[in-house]
mmCIF file of C-alpha atoms in Angstrom:
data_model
loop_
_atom_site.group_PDB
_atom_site.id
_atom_site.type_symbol
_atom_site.label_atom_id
_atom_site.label_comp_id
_atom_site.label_asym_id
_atom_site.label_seq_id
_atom_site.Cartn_x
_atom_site.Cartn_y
_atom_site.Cartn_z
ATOM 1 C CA UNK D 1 -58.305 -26.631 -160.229
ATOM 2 C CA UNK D 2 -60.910 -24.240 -158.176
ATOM 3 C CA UNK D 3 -59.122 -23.549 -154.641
ATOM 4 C CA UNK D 4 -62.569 -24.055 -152.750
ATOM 5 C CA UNK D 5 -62.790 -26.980 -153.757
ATOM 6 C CA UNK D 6 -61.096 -30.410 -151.932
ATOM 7 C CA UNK D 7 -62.844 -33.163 -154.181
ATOM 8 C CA UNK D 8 -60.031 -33.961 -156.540
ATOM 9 C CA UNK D 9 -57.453 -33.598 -153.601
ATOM 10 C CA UNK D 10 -58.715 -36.129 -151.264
ATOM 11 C CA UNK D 11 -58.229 -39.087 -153.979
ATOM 12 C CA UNK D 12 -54.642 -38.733 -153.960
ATOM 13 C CA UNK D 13 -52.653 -41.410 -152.139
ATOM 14 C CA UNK D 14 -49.634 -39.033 -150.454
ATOM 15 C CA UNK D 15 -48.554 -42.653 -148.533
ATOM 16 C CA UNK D 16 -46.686 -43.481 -152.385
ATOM 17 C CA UNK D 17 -45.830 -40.378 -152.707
ATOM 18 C CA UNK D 18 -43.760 -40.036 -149.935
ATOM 19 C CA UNK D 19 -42.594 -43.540 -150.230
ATOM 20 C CA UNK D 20 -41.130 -42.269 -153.265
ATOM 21 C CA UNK D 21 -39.353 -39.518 -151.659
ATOM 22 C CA UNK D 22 -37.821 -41.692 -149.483
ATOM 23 C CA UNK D 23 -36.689 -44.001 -151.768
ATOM 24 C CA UNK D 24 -34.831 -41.258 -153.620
ATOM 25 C CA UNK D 25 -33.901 -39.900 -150.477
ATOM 26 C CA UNK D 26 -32.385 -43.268 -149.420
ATOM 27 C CA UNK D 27 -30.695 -43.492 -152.996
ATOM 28 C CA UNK D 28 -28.637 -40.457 -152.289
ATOM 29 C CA UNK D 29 -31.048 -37.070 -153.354
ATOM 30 C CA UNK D 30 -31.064 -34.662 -151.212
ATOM 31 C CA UNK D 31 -33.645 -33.084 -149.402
ATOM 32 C CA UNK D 32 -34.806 -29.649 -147.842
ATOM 33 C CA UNK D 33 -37.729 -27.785 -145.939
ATOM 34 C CA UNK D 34 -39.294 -26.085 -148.604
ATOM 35 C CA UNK D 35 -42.353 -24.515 -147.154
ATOM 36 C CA UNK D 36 -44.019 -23.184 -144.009
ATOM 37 C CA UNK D 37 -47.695 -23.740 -144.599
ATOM 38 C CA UNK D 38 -50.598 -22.455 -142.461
ATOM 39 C CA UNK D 39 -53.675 -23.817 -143.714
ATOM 40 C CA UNK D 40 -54.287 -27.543 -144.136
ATOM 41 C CA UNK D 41 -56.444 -26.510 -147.575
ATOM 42 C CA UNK D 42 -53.217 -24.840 -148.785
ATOM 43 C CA UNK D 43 -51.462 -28.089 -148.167
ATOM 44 C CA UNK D 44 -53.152 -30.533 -150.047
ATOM 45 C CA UNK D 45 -54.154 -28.061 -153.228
ATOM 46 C CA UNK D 46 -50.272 -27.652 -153.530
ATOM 47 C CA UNK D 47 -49.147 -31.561 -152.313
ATOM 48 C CA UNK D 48 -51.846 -32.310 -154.964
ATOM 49 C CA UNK D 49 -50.034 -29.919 -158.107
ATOM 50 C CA UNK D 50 -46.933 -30.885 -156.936
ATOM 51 C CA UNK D 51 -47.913 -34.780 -157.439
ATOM 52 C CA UNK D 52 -49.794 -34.246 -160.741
ATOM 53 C CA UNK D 53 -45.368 -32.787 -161.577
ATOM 54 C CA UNK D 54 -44.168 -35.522 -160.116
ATOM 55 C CA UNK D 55 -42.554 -33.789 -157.266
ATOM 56 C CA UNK D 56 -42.178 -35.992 -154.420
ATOM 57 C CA UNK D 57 -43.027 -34.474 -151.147
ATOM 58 C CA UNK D 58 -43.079 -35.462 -147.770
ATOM 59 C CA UNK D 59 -44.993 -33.398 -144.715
ATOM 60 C CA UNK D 60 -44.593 -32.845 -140.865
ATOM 61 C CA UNK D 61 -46.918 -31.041 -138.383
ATOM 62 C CA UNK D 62 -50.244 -32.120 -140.294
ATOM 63 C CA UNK D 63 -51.696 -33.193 -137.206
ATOM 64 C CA UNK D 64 -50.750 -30.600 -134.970
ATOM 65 C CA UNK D 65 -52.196 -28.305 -137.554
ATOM 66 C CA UNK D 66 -55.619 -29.506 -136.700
ATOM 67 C CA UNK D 67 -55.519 -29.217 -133.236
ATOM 68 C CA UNK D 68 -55.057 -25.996 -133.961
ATOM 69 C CA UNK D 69 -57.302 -25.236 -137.020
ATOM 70 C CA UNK D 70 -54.914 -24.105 -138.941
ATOM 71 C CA UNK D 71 -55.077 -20.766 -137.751
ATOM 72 C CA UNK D 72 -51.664 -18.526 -139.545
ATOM 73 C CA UNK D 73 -50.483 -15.635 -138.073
ATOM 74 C CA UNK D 74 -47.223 -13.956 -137.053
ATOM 75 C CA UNK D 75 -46.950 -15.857 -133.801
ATOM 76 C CA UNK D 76 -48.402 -19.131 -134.714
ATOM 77 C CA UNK D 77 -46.911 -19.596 -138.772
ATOM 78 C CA UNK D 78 -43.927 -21.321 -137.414
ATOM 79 C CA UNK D 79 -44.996 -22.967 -134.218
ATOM 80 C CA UNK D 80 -47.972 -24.686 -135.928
ATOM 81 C CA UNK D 81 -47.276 -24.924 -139.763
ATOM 82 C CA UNK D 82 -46.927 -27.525 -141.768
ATOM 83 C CA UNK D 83 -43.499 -28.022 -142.791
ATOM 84 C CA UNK D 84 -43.509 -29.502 -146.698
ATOM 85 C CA UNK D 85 -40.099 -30.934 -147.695
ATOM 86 C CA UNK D 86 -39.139 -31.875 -151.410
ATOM 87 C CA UNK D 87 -35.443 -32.727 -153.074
ATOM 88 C CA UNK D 88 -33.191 -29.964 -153.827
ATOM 89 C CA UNK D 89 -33.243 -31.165 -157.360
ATOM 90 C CA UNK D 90 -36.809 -30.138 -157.508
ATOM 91 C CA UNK D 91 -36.577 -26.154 -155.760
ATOM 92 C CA UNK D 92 -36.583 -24.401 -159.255
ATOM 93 C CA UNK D 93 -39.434 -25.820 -160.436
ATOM 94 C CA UNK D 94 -41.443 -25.969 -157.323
ATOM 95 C CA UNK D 95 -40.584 -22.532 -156.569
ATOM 96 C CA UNK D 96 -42.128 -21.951 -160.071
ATOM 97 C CA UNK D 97 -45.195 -23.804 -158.566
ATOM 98 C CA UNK D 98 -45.557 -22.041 -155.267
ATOM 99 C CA UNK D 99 -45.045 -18.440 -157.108
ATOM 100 C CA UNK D 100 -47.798 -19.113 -159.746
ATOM 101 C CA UNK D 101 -50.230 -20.386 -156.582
ATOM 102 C CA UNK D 102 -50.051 -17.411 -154.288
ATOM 103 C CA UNK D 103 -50.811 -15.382 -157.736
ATOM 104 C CA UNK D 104 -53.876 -17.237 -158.173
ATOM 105 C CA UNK D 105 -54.684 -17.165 -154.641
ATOM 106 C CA UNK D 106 -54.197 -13.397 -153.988
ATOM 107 C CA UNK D 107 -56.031 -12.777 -157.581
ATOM 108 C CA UNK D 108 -59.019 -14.907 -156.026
ATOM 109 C CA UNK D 109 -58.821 -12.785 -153.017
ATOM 110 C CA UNK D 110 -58.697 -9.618 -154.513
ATOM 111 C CA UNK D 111 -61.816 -10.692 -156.994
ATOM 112 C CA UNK D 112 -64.114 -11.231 -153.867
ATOM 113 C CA UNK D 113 -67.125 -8.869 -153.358
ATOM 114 C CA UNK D 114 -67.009 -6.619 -150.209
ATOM 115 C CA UNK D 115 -63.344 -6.110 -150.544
ATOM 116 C CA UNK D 116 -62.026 -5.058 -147.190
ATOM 117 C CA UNK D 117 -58.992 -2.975 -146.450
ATOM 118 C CA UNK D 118 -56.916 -6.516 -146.097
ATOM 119 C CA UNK D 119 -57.711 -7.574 -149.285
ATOM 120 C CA UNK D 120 -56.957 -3.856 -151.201
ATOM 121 C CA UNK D 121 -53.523 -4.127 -148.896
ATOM 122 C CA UNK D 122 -52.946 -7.379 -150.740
ATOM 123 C CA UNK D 123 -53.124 -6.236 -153.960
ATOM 124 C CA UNK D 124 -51.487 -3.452 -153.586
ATOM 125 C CA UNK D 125 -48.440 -5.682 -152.311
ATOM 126 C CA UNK D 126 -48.461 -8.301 -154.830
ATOM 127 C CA UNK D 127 -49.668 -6.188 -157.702
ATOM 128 C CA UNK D 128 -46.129 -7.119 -159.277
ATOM 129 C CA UNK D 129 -46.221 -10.354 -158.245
ATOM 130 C CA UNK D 130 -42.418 -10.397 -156.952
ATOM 131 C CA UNK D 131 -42.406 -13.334 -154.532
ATOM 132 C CA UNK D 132 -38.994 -14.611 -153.725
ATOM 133 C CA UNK D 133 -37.889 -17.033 -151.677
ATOM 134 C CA UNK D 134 -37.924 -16.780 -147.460
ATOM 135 C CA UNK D 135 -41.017 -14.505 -148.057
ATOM 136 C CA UNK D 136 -44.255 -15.167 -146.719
ATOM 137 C CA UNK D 137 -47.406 -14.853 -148.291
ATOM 138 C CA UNK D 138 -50.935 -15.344 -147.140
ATOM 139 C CA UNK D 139 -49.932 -18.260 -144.596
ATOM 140 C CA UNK D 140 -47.198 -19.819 -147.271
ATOM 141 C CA UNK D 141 -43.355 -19.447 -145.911
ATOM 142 C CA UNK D 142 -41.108 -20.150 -148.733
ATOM 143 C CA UNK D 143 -37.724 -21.124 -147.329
ATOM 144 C CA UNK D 144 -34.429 -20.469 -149.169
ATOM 145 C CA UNK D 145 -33.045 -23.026 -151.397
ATOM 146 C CA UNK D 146 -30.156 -25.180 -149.208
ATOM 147 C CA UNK D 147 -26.937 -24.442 -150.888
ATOM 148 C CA UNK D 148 -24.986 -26.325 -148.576
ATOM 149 C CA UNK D 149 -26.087 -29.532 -149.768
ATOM 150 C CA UNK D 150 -27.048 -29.157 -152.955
#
């Protein structure tokens, strides 16, 4: 799937999807914030490879996103993301997920012409690829997997 473009994306129907998280929510799984996201494009490229896995997901802050563009930076990637939650029964595997998409993201980056000092800084920082969880990475937060309740 190209990440520039939204074609594919825009057929999904999230309103089943998160039905079906809260069905399994309501039957007893348990449930976490998974992800801090900054960009409203990030959002639906990952909601959209996490339903093609059959990961149930359910969003908050979508709409206060675009009021604010979906602008990520220090100050605003917590105030104004949008907060992704999955079941704790699913964190390996979307963690997997979210790991393999920054790669591809930061490797699109890095491929564009003109590189600017930004982009050479983010190779440089992800040339081994070692994201871990509570670590943000080009507007994605990935929070910690909730022990407490899983």
């Amino acid at each position: 799937m190209d990440l520039n473009t939204t074609e594919e994306i825009d057929e999904i129907d999230y309103s089943q999807f998160e039905e079906k998280f809260f069905e399994q929510v309501k039957s007893g799984k348990k449930y976490q914030h998974f992800l801090n996201i900054g960009s409203q494009l990030d959002c639906m490229m990952i909601r959209s490879i996490f339903s093609s896995m059959d990961i149930p997901t359910y969003i908050e802050f979508e709409n206060i996103n675009k009021i604010y563009g979906g602008v990520s930076t220090c100050l605003t990637s917590n105030i104004f993301s949008i907060k992704l939650y999955i079941l704790i029964d699913d964190y390996e595997e979307a963690l997997a997920v979210i790991k393999d998409y920054i790669r591809n993201k930061v490797e699109l980056l890095a491929s564009k012409q003109g590189k600017d000092k930004y982009i050479k800084i983010l190779e440089i920082l992800a040339a081994p690829y070692v994201i871990s969880s509570s670590q943000e990475m080009l507007g994605i937060t990935v929070l910690q997997k909730n022990r407490s309740e899983a």
